[in-house]
PDB file of C-alpha atoms in Angstrom:
ATOM      1  CA  MET A   1     123.250 174.506 158.152  1.00 43.00           C
ATOM      2  CA  ALA A   2     126.232 176.284 155.518  1.00 46.00           C
ATOM      3  CA  THR A   3     127.116 173.205 154.957  1.00 46.00           C
ATOM      4  CA  THR A   4     122.969 171.880 154.363  1.00 47.00           C
ATOM      5  CA  LEU A   5     122.917 174.676 152.068  1.00 45.00           C
ATOM      6  CA  THR A   6     126.279 174.405 149.697  1.00 45.00           C
ATOM      7  CA  LEU A   7     125.355 170.728 149.386  1.00 43.00           C
ATOM      8  CA  ALA A   8     121.507 171.507 148.393  1.00 46.00           C
ATOM      9  CA  SER A   9     122.273 174.086 145.639  1.00 46.00           C
ATOM     10  CA  THR A  10     124.792 171.105 144.677  1.00 48.00           C
ATOM     11  CA  PRO A  11     123.291 170.264 141.341  1.00 50.00           C
ATOM     12  CA  ASP A  12     122.852 166.628 141.447  1.00 52.00           C
ATOM     13  CA  ALA A  13     125.919 164.413 139.980  1.00 54.00           C
ATOM     14  CA  ALA A  14     124.873 162.396 138.032  1.00 57.00           C
ATOM     15  CA  PRO A  15     124.157 158.626 138.970  1.00 69.00           C
ATOM     16  CA  ALA A  16     127.475 155.947 139.434  1.00 74.00           C
ATOM     17  CA  PRO A  17     126.974 152.951 136.595  1.00 74.00           C
ATOM     18  CA  SER A  18     125.430 149.950 138.288  1.00 79.00           C
ATOM     19  CA  PRO A  19     127.551 146.593 138.992  1.00 78.00           C
ATOM     20  CA  GLU A  20     125.322 145.426 135.805  1.00 77.00           C
ATOM     21  CA  TYR A  21     125.436 147.922 133.282  1.00 77.00           C
ATOM     22  CA  ARG A  22     129.904 147.512 133.999  1.00 79.00           C
ATOM     23  CA  ALA A  23     129.323 144.342 133.352  1.00 82.00           C
ATOM     24  CA  TRP A  24     127.222 144.799 130.208  1.00 85.00           C
ATOM     25  CA  ARG A  25     130.517 146.722 128.780  1.00 83.00           C
ATOM     26  CA  THR A  26     132.857 144.727 130.009  1.00 85.00           C
ATOM     27  CA  ARG A  27     131.134 141.753 128.243  1.00 85.00           C
ATOM     28  CA  GLU A  28     130.636 144.395 124.945  1.00 85.00           C
ATOM     29  CA  GLN A  29     134.420 145.706 124.961  1.00 88.00           C
ATOM     30  CA  ARG A  30     135.575 142.208 125.580  1.00 88.00           C
ATOM     31  CA  ARG A  31     133.388 140.862 122.327  1.00 90.00           C
ATOM     32  CA  ARG A  32     134.307 143.679 120.317  1.00 87.00           C
ATOM     33  CA  TYR A  33     138.364 142.249 120.777  1.00 90.00           C
ATOM     34  CA  TRP A  34     137.602 138.788 120.086  1.00 93.00           C
ATOM     35  CA  ILE A  35     135.937 140.034 116.754  1.00 90.00           C
ATOM     36  CA  LEU A  36     138.623 142.100 115.762  1.00 88.00           C
ATOM     37  CA  GLY A  37     141.307 139.802 116.683  1.00 91.00           C
ATOM     38  CA  THR A  38     139.554 136.883 114.549  1.00 93.00           C
ATOM     39  CA  GLN A  39     139.277 139.239 112.227  1.00 88.00           C
ATOM     40  CA  ALA A  40     142.582 139.671 112.368  1.00 90.00           C
ATOM     41  CA  LEU A  41     143.401 135.743 112.535  1.00 94.00           C
ATOM     42  CA  LEU A  42     140.999 134.818 109.357  1.00 94.00           C
ATOM     43  CA  LEU A  43     143.117 137.301 107.648  1.00 89.00           C
ATOM     44  CA  ALA A  44     146.568 136.274 109.105  1.00 91.00           C
ATOM     45  CA  LEU A  45     146.237 132.282 108.366  1.00 94.00           C
ATOM     46  CA  PHE A  46     144.787 133.824 104.331  1.00 91.00           C
ATOM     47  CA  LEU A  47     147.773 135.221 103.465  1.00 88.00           C
ATOM     48  CA  ALA A  48     150.032 132.576 105.313  1.00 91.00           C
ATOM     49  CA  LEU A  49     148.167 130.073 102.935  1.00 92.00           C
ATOM     50  CA  TRP A  50     148.727 131.915  99.504  1.00 87.00           C
ATOM     51  CA  GLU A  51     152.155 131.914 101.004  1.00 87.00           C
ATOM     52  CA  VAL A  52     152.643 129.025 101.470  1.00 90.00           C
ATOM     53  CA  LEU A  53     150.703 127.307  98.471  1.00 88.00           C
ATOM     54  CA  ALA A  54     152.189 129.529  96.656  1.00 84.00           C
ATOM     55  CA  ARG A  55     155.736 128.304  97.526  1.00 86.00           C
ATOM     56  CA  THR A  56     155.353 124.539  97.683  1.00 86.00           C
ATOM     57  CA  HIS A  57     154.297 125.265  94.029  1.00 84.00           C
ATOM     58  CA  LEU A  58     151.026 123.173  94.986  1.00 86.00           C
ATOM     59  CA  VAL A  59     149.665 126.365  92.807  1.00 83.00           C
ATOM     60  CA  ASN A  60     151.456 128.501  90.789  1.00 81.00           C
ATOM     61  CA  PRO A  61     153.314 131.281  91.389  1.00 80.00           C
ATOM     62  CA  LEU A  62     153.880 132.636  87.754  1.00 77.00           C
ATOM     63  CA  LEU A  63     149.357 132.538  87.970  1.00 77.00           C
ATOM     64  CA  THR A  64     148.527 134.104  91.464  1.00 78.00           C
ATOM     65  CA  SER A  65     152.232 135.325  92.983  1.00 79.00           C
ATOM     66  CA  TYR A  66     152.541 135.158  96.301  1.00 81.00           C
ATOM     67  CA  PRO A  67     152.609 137.884  99.504  1.00 84.00           C
ATOM     68  CA  SER A  68     156.074 137.904 100.007  1.00 83.00           C
ATOM     69  CA  ALA A  69     156.599 138.947  96.722  1.00 81.00           C
ATOM     70  CA  LEU A  70     154.343 142.092  96.445  1.00 83.00           C
ATOM     71  CA  TRP A  71     156.065 144.030  98.815  1.00 84.00           C
ATOM     72  CA  PRO A  72     158.797 144.350  96.128  1.00 83.00           C
ATOM     73  CA  ALA A  73     156.339 145.264  93.471  1.00 81.00           C
ATOM     74  CA  PHE A  74     154.686 147.342  96.006  1.00 83.00           C
ATOM     75  CA  GLN A  75     157.652 149.873  96.836  1.00 83.00           C
ATOM     76  CA  ASP A  76     158.907 149.455  93.320  1.00 83.00           C
ATOM     77  CA  LEU A  77     155.333 151.549  92.038  1.00 81.00           C
ATOM     78  CA  LEU A  78     155.355 153.836  95.304  1.00 81.00           C
ATOM     79  CA  ARG A  79     159.019 154.723  94.337  1.00 81.00           C
ATOM     80  CA  ASN A  80     157.773 156.027  90.847  1.00 80.00           C
ATOM     81  CA  GLY A  81     154.613 157.798  91.784  1.00 69.00           C
ATOM     82  CA  ASP A  82     152.496 154.798  89.582  1.00 75.00           C
ATOM     83  CA  LEU A  83     150.730 153.132  92.762  1.00 83.00           C
ATOM     84  CA  LEU A  84     149.523 156.962  93.703  1.00 85.00           C
ATOM     85  CA  GLY A  85     148.898 158.605  90.973  1.00 85.00           C
ATOM     86  CA  HIS A  86     146.774 155.305  90.218  1.00 86.00           C
ATOM     87  CA  THR A  87     145.294 154.952  93.312  1.00 88.00           C
ATOM     88  CA  TRP A  88     143.691 159.005  93.271  1.00 90.00           C
ATOM     89  CA  ALA A  89     142.344 158.124  89.936  1.00 88.00           C
ATOM     90  CA  THR A  90     140.414 155.033  91.063  1.00 90.00           C
ATOM     91  CA  LEU A  91     139.509 157.007  94.342  1.00 91.00           C
ATOM     92  CA  LYS A  92     138.794 160.528  92.355  1.00 91.00           C
ATOM     93  CA  ALA A  93     136.408 158.619  90.307  1.00 90.00           C
ATOM     94  CA  THR A  94     134.238 156.191  92.556  1.00 92.00           C
ATOM     95  CA  LEU A  95     133.842 159.785  94.843  1.00 92.00           C
ATOM     96  CA  ILE A  96     132.401 161.451  91.772  1.00 92.00           C
ATOM     97  CA  GLY A  97     130.537 158.125  90.521  1.00 91.00           C
ATOM     98  CA  PHE A  98     128.747 157.586  94.307  1.00 92.00           C
ATOM     99  CA  THR A  99     127.969 160.999  94.785  1.00 92.00           C
ATOM    100  CA  LEU A 100     126.631 161.962  91.525  1.00 93.00           C
ATOM    101  CA  SER A 101     124.817 158.221  92.318  1.00 92.00           C
ATOM    102  CA  MET A 102     123.482 158.639  95.882  1.00 92.00           C
ATOM    103  CA  ALA A 103     121.967 162.742  94.280  1.00 93.00           C
ATOM    104  CA  ILE A 104     120.549 161.423  91.610  1.00 93.00           C
ATOM    105  CA  GLY A 105     118.988 158.199  93.510  1.00 91.00           C
ATOM    106  CA  VAL A 106     117.333 160.616  96.373  1.00 92.00           C
ATOM    107  CA  ALA A 107     115.864 162.444  93.790  1.00 93.00           C
ATOM    108  CA  VAL A 108     114.581 160.513  92.001  1.00 93.00           C
ATOM    109  CA  ALA A 109     113.390 158.313  94.806  1.00 92.00           C
ATOM    110  CA  ALA A 110     111.890 161.207  96.276  1.00 91.00           C
ATOM    111  CA  GLY A 111     109.735 162.448  93.384  1.00 91.00           C
ATOM    112  CA  LEU A 112     108.169 158.852  92.909  1.00 91.00           C
ATOM    113  CA  TRP A 113     107.350 158.624  96.266  1.00 90.00           C
ATOM    114  CA  TRP A 114     105.933 162.714  94.944  1.00 90.00           C
ATOM    115  CA  SER A 115     104.158 161.357  92.424  1.00 86.00           C
ATOM    116  CA  GLY A 116     102.079 158.050  92.588  1.00 83.00           C
ATOM    117  CA  PHE A 117     101.716 158.506  88.475  1.00 88.00           C
ATOM    118  CA  ALA A 118     105.206 158.389  87.232  1.00 86.00           C
ATOM    119  CA  ASN A 119     106.305 155.741  90.290  1.00 86.00           C
ATOM    120  CA  LYS A 120     103.511 153.904  87.559  1.00 89.00           C
ATOM    121  CA  VAL A 121     105.512 154.766  84.341  1.00 89.00           C
ATOM    122  CA  LEU A 122     108.480 154.775  85.564  1.00 87.00           C
ATOM    123  CA  ASP A 123     108.458 151.177  86.981  1.00 86.00           C
ATOM    124  CA  PRO A 124     109.316 148.834  84.294  1.00 87.00           C
ATOM    125  CA  PHE A 125     111.919 150.865  82.947  1.00 89.00           C
ATOM    126  CA  LEU A 126     114.267 151.410  86.296  1.00 87.00           C
ATOM    127  CA  VAL A 127     113.324 147.744  86.383  1.00 87.00           C
ATOM    128  CA  VAL A 128     115.141 147.275  82.996  1.00 87.00           C
ATOM    129  CA  ALA A 129     117.448 149.272  82.910  1.00 85.00           C
ATOM    130  CA  ASN A 130     118.820 147.693  86.447  1.00 83.00           C
ATOM    131  CA  ALA A 131     118.828 144.430  84.533  1.00 84.00           C
ATOM    132  CA  MET A 132     120.737 144.853  81.750  1.00 84.00           C
ATOM    133  CA  PRO A 133     124.337 144.624  82.023  1.00 82.00           C
ATOM    134  CA  LYS A 134     126.397 148.151  82.289  1.00 80.00           C
ATOM    135  CA  ILE A 135     129.024 146.330  80.457  1.00 81.00           C
ATOM    136  CA  ALA A 136     127.471 147.004  77.482  1.00 81.00           C
ATOM    137  CA  PHE A 137     127.453 150.857  77.477  1.00 81.00           C
ATOM    138  CA  VAL A 138     131.021 151.352  77.867  1.00 81.00           C
ATOM    139  CA  PRO A 139     131.876 152.031  74.238  1.00 82.00           C
ATOM    140  CA  ILE A 140     128.445 153.856  74.421  1.00 85.00           C
ATOM    141  CA  PHE A 141     129.761 155.662  77.365  1.00 84.00           C
ATOM    142  CA  TYR A 142     133.546 156.574  75.367  1.00 82.00           C
ATOM    143  CA  ILE A 143     132.127 157.957  72.485  1.00 83.00           C
ATOM    144  CA  TRP A 144     129.697 159.812  74.514  1.00 85.00           C
ATOM    145  CA  LEU A 145     131.937 161.228  77.326  1.00 83.00           C
ATOM    146  CA  GLY A 146     135.430 160.684  76.165  1.00 79.00           C
ATOM    147  CA  SER A 147     137.902 158.605  77.824  1.00 74.00           C
ATOM    148  CA  ASP A 148     138.442 160.911  80.985  1.00 76.00           C
ATOM    149  CA  TYR A 149     134.729 161.469  81.517  1.00 83.00           C
ATOM    150  CA  SER A 150     133.776 157.329  81.001  1.00 84.00           C
ATOM    151  CA  VAL A 151     134.640 155.983  84.324  1.00 87.00           C
ATOM    152  CA  TYR A 152     132.307 158.281  85.715  1.00 88.00           C
ATOM    153  CA  GLY A 153     129.685 157.703  83.639  1.00 87.00           C
ATOM    154  CA  MET A 154     129.854 153.732  84.360  1.00 88.00           C
ATOM    155  CA  ALA A 155     130.100 154.146  88.060  1.00 89.00           C
ATOM    156  CA  VAL A 156     126.921 155.755  87.990  1.00 90.00           C
ATOM    157  CA  ALA A 157     125.040 153.507  85.802  1.00 89.00           C
ATOM    158  CA  ILE A 158     126.257 150.817  87.721  1.00 89.00           C
ATOM    159  CA  ALA A 159     125.561 152.428  91.066  1.00 88.00           C
ATOM    160  CA  VAL A 160     121.869 154.577  90.379  1.00 90.00           C
ATOM    161  CA  PHE A 161     118.772 152.089  89.361  1.00 89.00           C
ATOM    162  CA  VAL A 162     119.469 150.036  92.641  1.00 89.00           C
ATOM    163  CA  THR A 163     119.464 153.306  94.973  1.00 90.00           C
ATOM    164  CA  ILE A 164     116.717 154.566  93.528  1.00 91.00           C
ATOM    165  CA  MET A 165     114.425 151.441  94.235  1.00 90.00           C
ATOM    166  CA  VAL A 166     116.051 150.799  97.378  1.00 90.00           C
ATOM    167  CA  ILE A 167     115.944 154.326  98.162  1.00 91.00           C
ATOM    168  CA  TYR A 168     112.363 154.297  97.224  1.00 90.00           C
ATOM    169  CA  GLU A 169     111.364 151.418  98.898  1.00 89.00           C
ATOM    170  CA  GLY A 170     112.612 152.829 102.599  1.00 88.00           C
ATOM    171  CA  PHE A 171     110.827 155.540 101.984  1.00 89.00           C
ATOM    172  CA  GLN A 172     107.424 153.573 101.227  1.00 88.00           C
ATOM    173  CA  GLY A 173     108.134 151.730 104.106  1.00 86.00           C
ATOM    174  CA  ILE A 174     107.591 155.106 106.278  1.00 86.00           C
ATOM    175  CA  ASP A 175     104.726 154.716 108.835  1.00 85.00           C
ATOM    176  CA  PRO A 176     101.516 155.907 107.291  1.00 86.00           C
ATOM    177  CA  ASN A 177      99.915 157.057 110.352  1.00 88.00           C
ATOM    178  CA  LYS A 178     103.013 159.455 111.005  1.00 87.00           C
ATOM    179  CA  ILE A 179     102.504 160.380 107.366  1.00 85.00           C
ATOM    180  CA  LYS A 180      98.632 161.209 108.386  1.00 87.00           C
ATOM    181  CA  LEU A 181      99.216 162.578 111.987  1.00 87.00           C
ATOM    182  CA  ALA A 182     101.649 165.240 109.796  1.00 85.00           C
ATOM    183  CA  ARG A 183      98.879 166.406 107.553  1.00 86.00           C
ATOM    184  CA  THR A 184      96.736 166.746 109.954  1.00 86.00           C
ATOM    185  CA  PHE A 185      98.866 169.765 111.723  1.00 84.00           C
ATOM    186  CA  GLY A 186      98.861 171.238 108.582  1.00 84.00           C
ATOM    187  CA  ALA A 187     102.275 170.108 106.207  1.00 81.00           C
ATOM    188  CA  SER A 188     103.058 170.087 103.034  1.00 84.00           C
ATOM    189  CA  ARG A 189     103.614 167.272 101.261  1.00 84.00           C
ATOM    190  CA  ALA A 190     107.054 169.596 100.705  1.00 86.00           C
ATOM    191  CA  GLN A 191     107.246 169.767 104.854  1.00 87.00           C
ATOM    192  CA  VAL A 192     106.445 165.770 104.675  1.00 87.00           C
ATOM    193  CA  LEU A 193     109.148 165.005 102.927  1.00 86.00           C
ATOM    194  CA  ARG A 194     111.647 167.055 105.011  1.00 86.00           C
ATOM    195  CA  LEU A 195     110.529 166.358 108.102  1.00 86.00           C
ATOM    196  CA  VAL A 196     109.160 162.923 108.168  1.00 88.00           C
ATOM    197  CA  VAL A 197     109.937 161.145 105.004  1.00 88.00           C
ATOM    198  CA  LEU A 198     113.753 161.813 104.967  1.00 86.00           C
ATOM    199  CA  PRO A 199     114.370 161.658 108.734  1.00 86.00           C
ATOM    200  CA  GLY A 200     112.782 157.922 108.845  1.00 84.00           C
ATOM    201  CA  SER A 201     114.517 156.679 106.240  1.00 85.00           C
ATOM    202  CA  VAL A 202     117.766 157.089 107.144  1.00 85.00           C
ATOM    203  CA  PRO A 203     118.501 153.340 108.121  1.00 85.00           C
ATOM    204  CA  THR A 204     117.676 152.887 104.726  1.00 87.00           C
ATOM    205  CA  LEU A 205     119.961 155.663 103.226  1.00 88.00           C
ATOM    206  CA  ILE A 206     122.721 154.276 104.959  1.00 88.00           C
ATOM    207  CA  ALA A 207     121.891 150.668 103.587  1.00 86.00           C
ATOM    208  CA  ALA A 208     122.314 152.637  99.762  1.00 88.00           C
ATOM    209  CA  LEU A 209     125.202 154.466 101.423  1.00 88.00           C
ATOM    210  CA  LYS A 210     127.006 151.162 102.326  1.00 87.00           C
ATOM    211  CA  MET A 211     125.510 149.826  98.873  1.00 87.00           C
ATOM    212  CA  ASN A 212     126.591 152.271  96.371  1.00 89.00           C
ATOM    213  CA  ILE A 213     130.179 152.897  97.266  1.00 89.00           C
ATOM    214  CA  GLY A 214     130.607 149.156  96.336  1.00 88.00           C
ATOM    215  CA  LEU A 215     128.304 149.275  92.886  1.00 89.00           C
ATOM    216  CA  ALA A 216     130.338 153.140  92.289  1.00 90.00           C
ATOM    217  CA  LEU A 217     133.759 151.327  92.418  1.00 91.00           C
ATOM    218  CA  VAL A 218     132.956 148.194  90.699  1.00 89.00           C
ATOM    219  CA  GLY A 219     131.864 151.478  87.520  1.00 88.00           C
ATOM    220  CA  VAL A 220     134.701 152.281  88.113  1.00 89.00           C
ATOM    221  CA  ILE A 221     136.951 149.348  87.406  1.00 90.00           C
ATOM    222  CA  VAL A 222     134.984 148.546  84.806  1.00 87.00           C
ATOM    223  CA  GLY A 223     135.329 151.531  83.210  1.00 85.00           C
ATOM    224  CA  GLU A 224     139.237 151.415  83.341  1.00 85.00           C
ATOM    225  CA  PHE A 225     139.699 148.125  82.000  1.00 84.00           C
ATOM    226  CA  GLN A 226     137.893 149.135  78.909  1.00 79.00           C
ATOM    227  CA  SER A 227     138.727 152.935  78.126  1.00 71.00           C
ATOM    228  CA  ALA A 228     140.995 154.794  80.736  1.00 70.00           C
ATOM    229  CA  ASN A 229     144.998 155.360  80.759  1.00 79.00           C
ATOM    230  CA  ALA A 230     145.160 155.808  84.490  1.00 80.00           C
ATOM    231  CA  GLY A 231     143.561 153.908  87.779  1.00 84.00           C
ATOM    232  CA  LEU A 232     143.664 150.661  89.879  1.00 87.00           C
ATOM    233  CA  GLY A 233     141.892 148.465  87.061  1.00 87.00           C
ATOM    234  CA  PHE A 234     143.977 150.326  84.675  1.00 85.00           C
ATOM    235  CA  LEU A 235     147.183 149.138  86.652  1.00 87.00           C
ATOM    236  CA  ILE A 236     145.306 145.176  86.754  1.00 87.00           C
ATOM    237  CA  LEU A 237     144.561 145.426  82.993  1.00 86.00           C
ATOM    238  CA  ASN A 238     148.371 146.544  81.772  1.00 84.00           C
ATOM    239  CA  GLY A 239     149.805 144.589  84.176  1.00 82.00           C
ATOM    240  CA  SER A 240     148.082 140.871  83.176  1.00 82.00           C
ATOM    241  CA  GLN A 241     148.154 142.021  79.556  1.00 80.00           C
ATOM    242  CA  VAL A 242     152.122 141.266  80.212  1.00 77.00           C
ATOM    243  CA  PHE A 243     152.118 139.034  82.997  1.00 78.00           C
ATOM    244  CA  LYS A 244     152.972 140.787  85.923  1.00 80.00           C
ATOM    245  CA  LEU A 245     151.319 139.133  88.268  1.00 81.00           C
ATOM    246  CA  ASN A 246     153.270 141.001  90.972  1.00 84.00           C
ATOM    247  CA  ILE A 247     151.917 144.314  89.434  1.00 84.00           C
ATOM    248  CA  VAL A 248     148.332 142.929  89.278  1.00 86.00           C
ATOM    249  CA  MET A 249     148.180 141.779  92.847  1.00 87.00           C
ATOM    250  CA  THR A 250     149.083 144.165  94.393  1.00 87.00           C
ATOM    251  CA  ALA A 251     147.041 146.558  92.677  1.00 87.00           C
ATOM    252  CA  ILE A 252     144.269 144.085  94.152  1.00 89.00           C
ATOM    253  CA  VAL A 253     145.771 143.987  97.340  1.00 88.00           C
ATOM    254  CA  VAL A 254     145.752 148.287  97.124  1.00 89.00           C
ATOM    255  CA  LEU A 255     142.124 147.910  95.477  1.00 90.00           C
ATOM    256  CA  GLY A 256     141.239 145.687  98.723  1.00 88.00           C
ATOM    257  CA  VAL A 257     142.768 148.729 101.086  1.00 89.00           C
ATOM    258  CA  LEU A 258     141.336 151.631  99.349  1.00 89.00           C
ATOM    259  CA  SER A 259     137.616 149.522  99.682  1.00 88.00           C
ATOM    260  CA  GLY A 260     138.452 149.110 103.104  1.00 87.00           C
ATOM    261  CA  LEU A 261     138.971 152.742 103.762  1.00 89.00           C
ATOM    262  CA  MET A 262     135.872 153.828 102.267  1.00 88.00           C
ATOM    263  CA  TYR A 263     133.312 151.242 104.157  1.00 86.00           C
ATOM    264  CA  LEU A 264     135.289 153.302 107.356  1.00 87.00           C
ATOM    265  CA  GLY A 265     134.345 156.294 106.111  1.00 88.00           C
ATOM    266  CA  ILE A 266     130.964 155.336 105.396  1.00 87.00           C
ATOM    267  CA  ALA A 267     130.648 153.346 108.882  1.00 84.00           C
ATOM    268  CA  ARG A 268     131.998 157.363 110.451  1.00 86.00           C
ATOM    269  CA  ILE A 269     128.666 158.469 108.570  1.00 84.00           C
ATOM    270  CA  GLU A 270     126.350 156.138 109.637  1.00 80.00           C
ATOM    271  CA  ALA A 271     127.384 156.659 113.290  1.00 81.00           C
ATOM    272  CA  ALA A 272     126.894 160.127 113.082  1.00 81.00           C
ATOM    273  CA  LEU A 273     123.518 159.761 111.591  1.00 76.00           C
ATOM    274  CA  SER A 274     122.709 157.432 114.154  1.00 73.00           C
ATOM    275  CA  ARG A 275     123.205 159.280 117.078  1.00 72.00           C
ATOM    276  CA  ARG A 276     121.384 162.448 115.635  1.00 73.00           C
ATOM    277  CA  TYR A 277     118.230 160.289 114.093  1.00 65.00           C
ATOM    278  CA  ALA A 278     118.871 157.785 117.212  1.00 58.00           C
TER     279      ALA A 278
END
């Protein structure tokens, strides 16, 4: 009897996963390993092909360098302290431009959603501003903001208009029945925006994050090409001017690694938001 009472008072244990579920998890894990392995294989094949083509002079190694020559250049730049300083300058400018672009993009998109009149007035201007070649603004930003801050201006200029349009389209795609239901229960327009539109636009916001980080980095590199005295873009330009392709290719590889790390950061944000707003 005592045993029966004890068992009855014990909380129900979680049910064991079914064989079908375990098999599905095994397949998914195997598939993930295959994807990672294939990605690593493609990268290794690319590096091997690059090395072989340059070593056999099927391509001019003076113009392309080759992977085994980049390691000494990387060590030299790292030892001199140039690489870390230039990488940090590019990363800092990218993160600042990315943050500003997202903040401005969300705020302006919310304003356009709030006021249909403002959307009708500003829509053609946003389209034209997005279509304009932003590199034309480099001299203007240099005059207005100086060599240090013009890079931030370029990052924002390249990223912000696309961000506004993408996020606004996401806001417009919210189910109108959800908005109508919230208004029926007495929600104000601000509450609808905060409780319905923003949470419902999480996939769009994630897409904007992924797109914006790349655009901000492009803007930073363009700005560094034109007016900066530090950063990976400056290192690439300076190396090409003195025909040191090892430095140029090393900076490009570091730029690729930096892009990958920022992508992983965005992926972590995506996973956190997806769990919260699933």
